[in-house]
Coordinates of C-alpha atoms in Angstrom, one line a residue:
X1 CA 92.4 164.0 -14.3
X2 CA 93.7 164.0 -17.8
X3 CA 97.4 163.7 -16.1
X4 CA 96.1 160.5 -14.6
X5 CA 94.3 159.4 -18.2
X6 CA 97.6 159.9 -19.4
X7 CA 99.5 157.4 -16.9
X8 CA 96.8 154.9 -17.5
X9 CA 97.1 155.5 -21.0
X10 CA 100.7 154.7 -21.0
X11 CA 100.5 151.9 -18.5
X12 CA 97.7 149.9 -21.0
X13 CA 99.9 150.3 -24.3
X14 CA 103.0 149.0 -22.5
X15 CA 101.3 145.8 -21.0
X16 CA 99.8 145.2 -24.7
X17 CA 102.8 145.9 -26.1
X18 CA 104.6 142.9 -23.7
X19 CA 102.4 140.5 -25.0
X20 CA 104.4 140.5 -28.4
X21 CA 107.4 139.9 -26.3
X22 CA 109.2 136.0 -27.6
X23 CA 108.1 133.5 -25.2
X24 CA 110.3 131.5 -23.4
X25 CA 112.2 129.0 -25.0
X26 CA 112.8 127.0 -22.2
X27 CA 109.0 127.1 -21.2
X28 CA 108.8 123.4 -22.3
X29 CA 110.9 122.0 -20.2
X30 CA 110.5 123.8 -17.4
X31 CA 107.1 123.1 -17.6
X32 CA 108.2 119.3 -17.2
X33 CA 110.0 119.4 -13.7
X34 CA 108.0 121.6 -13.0
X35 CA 105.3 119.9 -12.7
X36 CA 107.3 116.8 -12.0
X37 CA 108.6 118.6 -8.6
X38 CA 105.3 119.2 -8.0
X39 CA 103.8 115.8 -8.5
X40 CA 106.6 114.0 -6.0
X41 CA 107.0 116.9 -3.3
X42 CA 104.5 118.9 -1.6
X43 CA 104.5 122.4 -1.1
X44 CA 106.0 122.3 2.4
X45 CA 109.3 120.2 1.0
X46 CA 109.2 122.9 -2.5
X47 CA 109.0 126.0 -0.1
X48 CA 111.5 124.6 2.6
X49 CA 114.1 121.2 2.0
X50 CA 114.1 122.1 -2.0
X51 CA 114.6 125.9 -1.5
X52 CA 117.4 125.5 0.5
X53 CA 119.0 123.2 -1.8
X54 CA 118.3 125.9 -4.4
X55 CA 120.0 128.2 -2.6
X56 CA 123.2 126.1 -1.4
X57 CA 123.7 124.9 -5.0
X58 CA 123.3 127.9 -7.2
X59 CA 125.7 129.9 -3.7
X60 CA 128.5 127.5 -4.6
X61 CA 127.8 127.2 -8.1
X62 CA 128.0 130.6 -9.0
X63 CA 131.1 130.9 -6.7
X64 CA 132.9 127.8 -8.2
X65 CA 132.0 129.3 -11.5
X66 CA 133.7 132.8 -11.0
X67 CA 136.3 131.5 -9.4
X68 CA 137.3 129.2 -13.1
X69 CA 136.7 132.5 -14.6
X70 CA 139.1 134.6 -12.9
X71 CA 142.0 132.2 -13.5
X72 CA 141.5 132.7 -17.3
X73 CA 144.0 135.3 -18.7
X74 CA 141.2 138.1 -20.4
X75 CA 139.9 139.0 -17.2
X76 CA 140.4 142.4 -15.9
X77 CA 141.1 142.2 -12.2
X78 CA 139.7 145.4 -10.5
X79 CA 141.6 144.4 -7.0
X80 CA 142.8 148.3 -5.9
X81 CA 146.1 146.2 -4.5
X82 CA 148.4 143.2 -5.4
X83 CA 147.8 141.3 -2.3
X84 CA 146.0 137.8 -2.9
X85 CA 143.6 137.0 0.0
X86 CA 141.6 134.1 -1.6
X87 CA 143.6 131.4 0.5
X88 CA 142.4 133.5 4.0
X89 CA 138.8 131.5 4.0
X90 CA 139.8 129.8 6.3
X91 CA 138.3 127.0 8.3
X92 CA 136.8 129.2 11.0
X93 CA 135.9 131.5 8.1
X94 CA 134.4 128.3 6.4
X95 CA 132.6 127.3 9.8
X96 CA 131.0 131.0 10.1
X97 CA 129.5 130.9 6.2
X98 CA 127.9 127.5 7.2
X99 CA 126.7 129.3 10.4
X100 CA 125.2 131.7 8.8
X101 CA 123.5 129.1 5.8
X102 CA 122.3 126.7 8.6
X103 CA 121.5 128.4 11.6
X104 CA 120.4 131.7 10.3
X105 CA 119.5 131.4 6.2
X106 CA 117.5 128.4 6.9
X107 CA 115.0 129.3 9.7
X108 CA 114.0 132.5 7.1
X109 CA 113.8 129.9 4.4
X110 CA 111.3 127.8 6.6
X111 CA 108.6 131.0 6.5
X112 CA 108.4 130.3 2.7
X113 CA 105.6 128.3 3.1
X114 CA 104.2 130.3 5.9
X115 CA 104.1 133.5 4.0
X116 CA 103.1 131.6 0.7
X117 CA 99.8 129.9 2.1
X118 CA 98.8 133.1 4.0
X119 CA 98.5 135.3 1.1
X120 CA 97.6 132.3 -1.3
X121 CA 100.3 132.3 -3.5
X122 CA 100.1 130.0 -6.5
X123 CA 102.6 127.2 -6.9
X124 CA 100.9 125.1 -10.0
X125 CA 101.9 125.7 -13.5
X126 CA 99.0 126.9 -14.9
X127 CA 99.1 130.2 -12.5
X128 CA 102.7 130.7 -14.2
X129 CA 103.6 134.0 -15.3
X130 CA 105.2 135.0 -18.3
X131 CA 108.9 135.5 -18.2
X132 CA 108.7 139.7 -18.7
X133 CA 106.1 139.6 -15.6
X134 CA 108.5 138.2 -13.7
X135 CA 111.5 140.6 -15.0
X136 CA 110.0 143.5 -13.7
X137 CA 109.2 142.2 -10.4
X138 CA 112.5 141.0 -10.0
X139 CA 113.5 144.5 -10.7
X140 CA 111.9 146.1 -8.5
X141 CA 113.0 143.6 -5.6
X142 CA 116.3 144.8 -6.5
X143 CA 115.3 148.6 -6.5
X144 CA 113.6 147.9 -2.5
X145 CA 116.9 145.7 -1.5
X146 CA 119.6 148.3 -2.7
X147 CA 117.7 151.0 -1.2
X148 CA 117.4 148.8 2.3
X149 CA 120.8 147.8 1.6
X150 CA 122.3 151.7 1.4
X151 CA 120.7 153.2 4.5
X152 CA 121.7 150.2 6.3
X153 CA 125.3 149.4 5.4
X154 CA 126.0 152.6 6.3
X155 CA 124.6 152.6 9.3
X156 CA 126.5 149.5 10.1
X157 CA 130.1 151.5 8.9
X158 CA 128.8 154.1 12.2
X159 CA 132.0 154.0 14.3
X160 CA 129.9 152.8 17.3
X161 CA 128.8 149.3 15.9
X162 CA 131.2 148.7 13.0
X163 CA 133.7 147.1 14.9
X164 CA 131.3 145.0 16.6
X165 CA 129.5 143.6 13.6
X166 CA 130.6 144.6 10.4
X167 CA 134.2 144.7 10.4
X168 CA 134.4 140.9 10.0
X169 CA 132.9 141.0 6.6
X170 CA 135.8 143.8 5.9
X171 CA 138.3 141.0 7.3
X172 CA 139.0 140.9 3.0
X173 CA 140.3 143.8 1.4
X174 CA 140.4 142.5 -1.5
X175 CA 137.2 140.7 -1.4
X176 CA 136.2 137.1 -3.5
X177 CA 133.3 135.5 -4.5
X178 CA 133.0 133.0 -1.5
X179 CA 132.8 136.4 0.4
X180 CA 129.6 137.5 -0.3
X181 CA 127.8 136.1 2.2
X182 CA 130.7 135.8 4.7
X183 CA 129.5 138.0 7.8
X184 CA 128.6 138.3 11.3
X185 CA 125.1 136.3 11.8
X186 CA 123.2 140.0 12.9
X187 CA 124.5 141.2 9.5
X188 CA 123.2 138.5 7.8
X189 CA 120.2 139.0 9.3
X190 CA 119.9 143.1 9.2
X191 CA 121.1 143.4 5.7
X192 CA 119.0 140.2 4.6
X193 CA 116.0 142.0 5.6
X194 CA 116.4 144.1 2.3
X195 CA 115.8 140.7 0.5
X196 CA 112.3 140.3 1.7
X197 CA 110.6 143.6 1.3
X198 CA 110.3 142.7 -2.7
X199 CA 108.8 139.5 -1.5
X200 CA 105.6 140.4 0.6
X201 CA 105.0 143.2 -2.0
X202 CA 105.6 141.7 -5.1
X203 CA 105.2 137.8 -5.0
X204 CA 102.3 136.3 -7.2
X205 CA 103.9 133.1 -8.0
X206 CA 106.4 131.0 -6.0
X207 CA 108.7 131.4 -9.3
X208 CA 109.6 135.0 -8.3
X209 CA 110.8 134.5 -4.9
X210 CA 113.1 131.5 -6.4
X211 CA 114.0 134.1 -9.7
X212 CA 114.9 137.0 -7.1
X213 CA 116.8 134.5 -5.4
X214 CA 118.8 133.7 -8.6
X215 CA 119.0 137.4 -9.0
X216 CA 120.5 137.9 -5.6
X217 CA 122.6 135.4 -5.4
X218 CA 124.7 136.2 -8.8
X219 CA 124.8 139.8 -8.0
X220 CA 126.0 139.8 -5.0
X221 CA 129.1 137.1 -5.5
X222 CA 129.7 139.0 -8.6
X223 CA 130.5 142.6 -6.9
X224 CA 132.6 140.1 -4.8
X225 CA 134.5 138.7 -7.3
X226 CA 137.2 141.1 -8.1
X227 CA 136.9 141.0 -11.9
X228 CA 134.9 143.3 -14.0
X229 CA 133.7 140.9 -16.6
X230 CA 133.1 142.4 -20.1
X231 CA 130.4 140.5 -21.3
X232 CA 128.7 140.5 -17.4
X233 CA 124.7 140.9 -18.7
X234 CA 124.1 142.1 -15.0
X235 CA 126.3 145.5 -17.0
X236 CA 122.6 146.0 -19.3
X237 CA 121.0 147.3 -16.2
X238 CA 121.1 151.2 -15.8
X239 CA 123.4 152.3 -12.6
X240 CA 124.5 148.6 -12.1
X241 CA 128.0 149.2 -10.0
X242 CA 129.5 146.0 -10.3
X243 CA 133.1 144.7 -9.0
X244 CA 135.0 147.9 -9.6
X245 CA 132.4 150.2 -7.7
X246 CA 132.4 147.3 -4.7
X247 CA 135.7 146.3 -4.4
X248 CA 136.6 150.3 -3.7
X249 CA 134.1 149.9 -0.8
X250 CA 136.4 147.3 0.8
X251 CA 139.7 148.7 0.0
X252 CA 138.5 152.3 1.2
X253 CA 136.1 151.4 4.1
X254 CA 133.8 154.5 3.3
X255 CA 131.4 155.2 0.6
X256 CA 130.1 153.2 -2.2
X257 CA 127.3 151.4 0.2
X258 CA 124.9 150.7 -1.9
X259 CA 124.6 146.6 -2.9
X260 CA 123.6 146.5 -7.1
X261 CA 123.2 150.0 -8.0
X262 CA 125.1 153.6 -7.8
X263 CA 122.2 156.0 -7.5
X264 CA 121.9 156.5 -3.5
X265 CA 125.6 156.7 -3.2
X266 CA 125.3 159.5 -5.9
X267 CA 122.9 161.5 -4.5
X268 CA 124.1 161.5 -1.0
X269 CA 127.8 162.0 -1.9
X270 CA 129.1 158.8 -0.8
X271 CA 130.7 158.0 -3.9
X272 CA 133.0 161.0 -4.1
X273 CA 136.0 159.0 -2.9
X274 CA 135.6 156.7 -5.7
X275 CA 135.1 159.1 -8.1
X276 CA 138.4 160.9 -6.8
X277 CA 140.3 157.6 -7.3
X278 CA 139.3 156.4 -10.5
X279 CA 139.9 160.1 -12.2
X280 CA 143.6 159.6 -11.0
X281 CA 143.8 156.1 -12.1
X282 CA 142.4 157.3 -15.6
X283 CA 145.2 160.6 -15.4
X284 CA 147.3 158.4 -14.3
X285 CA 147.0 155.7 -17.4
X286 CA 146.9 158.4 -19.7
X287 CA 150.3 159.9 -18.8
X288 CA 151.6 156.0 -19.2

C-alpha cells in the first residue's frame, strides 16, 4: 500500500509539474485552420480524403527534404559501401510504393473514422490537448510499434518466408529515404500493424493519431536516409538508433531489427554484429 501511495504520489507531482510547461506557440494559428478545416469538411473527409493527403504530402515532403540535405557537403554518409543505388527506384519500384499508398495505406486510412466515432473521440478544438499530453502518447506509440516492429521483422528475416516477402524491401543495400515504405503489400500490412496498437490504446483526440503519424513518417525515412544528421532532434530520445544502426541492417541482412529504438536488439543479442563492426571501424580510424 505505501509502495502504491508512493507511485501515485509521484504520478500527481509530475502532472502538476506539466502544467508549468510553455504553451505552444503555434497554438494560435493552429487553432485557426483548425477550426477552419473543421467548419468546411466534415469529420468523414478530415478522418479519410484529408488524412490521406496528410500522409502523401508530409511521405514526399520529408523525402524531398532529406534528399536536398544529403547533397550538401557536412553530411556524414553512414552507407557501409560506395555503391550509389538512389537511381534503382525504378518505375516498377515507383508503381509498387503507389501500390502500397493506394491499394493498401488507404483502405486502413478509411477506418479512421470508423474507429474514431466508436470510441467517441473528440475532433473540436476545445477537447484539444496540450502539446506535452500529446508528447507522451506519441511516445508511447513509438515504444508499442518498435516492440511490434522487432518480433516481427525478424520473423519476416526467417529463411522460410524472407525470400517470399521481405527480400524485396532488401532489394537496397544501401537504402534511401523513398525506401521506407518500399515493400511487398503483406509487409506493409504485417509491419503496419505495429502503427495501430498506440492508436486504439492511446487516442483521446484526433490530433494524436495525425502527431504519431508525423512521428512515424520522419522516423522511418530518416533511418532510410543514409546520413546520420548531427543536429537530427529524433538523436534527444534515449536508445534512438538512427541511420547508422539501420543502414547495418541492410548491408548485413541480420540483426539490428528493431524500427526507432536499440533496446530489444540489445537484450536479445541481435546487435552483436553491429557492435563487432563499428569497434573495427573505430580501431580501424584510430590506427589512420
Amino acid at each position: 500500500m505505501a509502495e502504491n501511495g508512493t507511485i501515485l504520489t509521484t504520478v500527481r507531482l509530475a502532472t502538476e509539474y506539466l502544467e508549468y510547461l510553455p504553451d505552444n506557440p503555434l497554438r494560435s494559428t493552429m487553432e485557426y485552420y483548425w477550426t477552419s478545416m473543421l467548419t468546411n469538411y466534415s469529420k468523414f473527409d478530415v478522418a479519410t480524403w484529408i488524412s490521406f493527403l496528410y500522409h502523401e504530402v508530409l511521405y514526399f515532403a520529408i523525402v524531398c527534404q532529406r534528399f536536398c540535405v544529403s547533397l550538401s557537403q557536412p553530411c556524414r554518409s553512414t552507407k557501409y559501401n560506395s555503391k550509389n543505388q538512389s537511381h534503382l527506384i525504378t518505375v516498377e519500384g515507383f508503381k509498387l510504393l503507389v501500390l502500397n499508398h493506394f491499394f493498401v495505406q488507404f483502405p486502413l486510412i478509411l477506418g479512421t473514422y470508423t474507429f474514431t466515432e466508436l470510441f467517441g473521440i473528440p475532433y473540436d478544438w476545445e477537447s484539444m490537448p496540450a502539446w506535452y499530453d500529446t508528447a507522451w502518447r506519441v511516445y508511447l506509440c513509438a515504444v508499442f510499434e518498435d516492440t511490434w516492429h522487432y518480433f516481427m521483422h525478424r520473423l519476416l528475416h526467417h529463411k522460410r518466408i524472407y525470400k517470399y516477402i521481405h527480400k524485396l524491401h532488401h532489394n537496397f543495400q544501401a537504402p534511401f529515404g523513398m525506401v521506407a515504405e518500399y515493400a511487398h503489400p503483406v509487409e506493409t500490412v504485417v509491419l503496419g500493424f505495429g502503427f495501430f496498437i498506440g492508436v486504439l490504446l492511446l487516442t483521446n483526440h484526433f490530433i494524436m493519431i495525425w502527431a504519431w503519424l508525423l512521428f512515424r513518417l520522419f522516423e522511418t525515412v530518416d533511418v532510410h536516409t543514409g546520413y546520420d544528421l548531427p543536429f537530427n532532434p529524433l538523436h534527444l530520445l534515449p536508445f534512438y538508433g538512427g541511420a547508422r544502426f539501420h543502414d547495418f541492417h541492410h548491408m548485413n541482412f541480420q540483426g539490428n531489427y528493431s524500427s526507432t529504438f536499440t533496446w530489444w536488439d540489445k537484450i536479445f543479442g541481435t546487435d552483436q554484429q553491429f557492435k563487432e563492426f563499428t569497434a573495427k571501424q573505430e580501431k580501424s580510424l584510430k590506427s589512420d
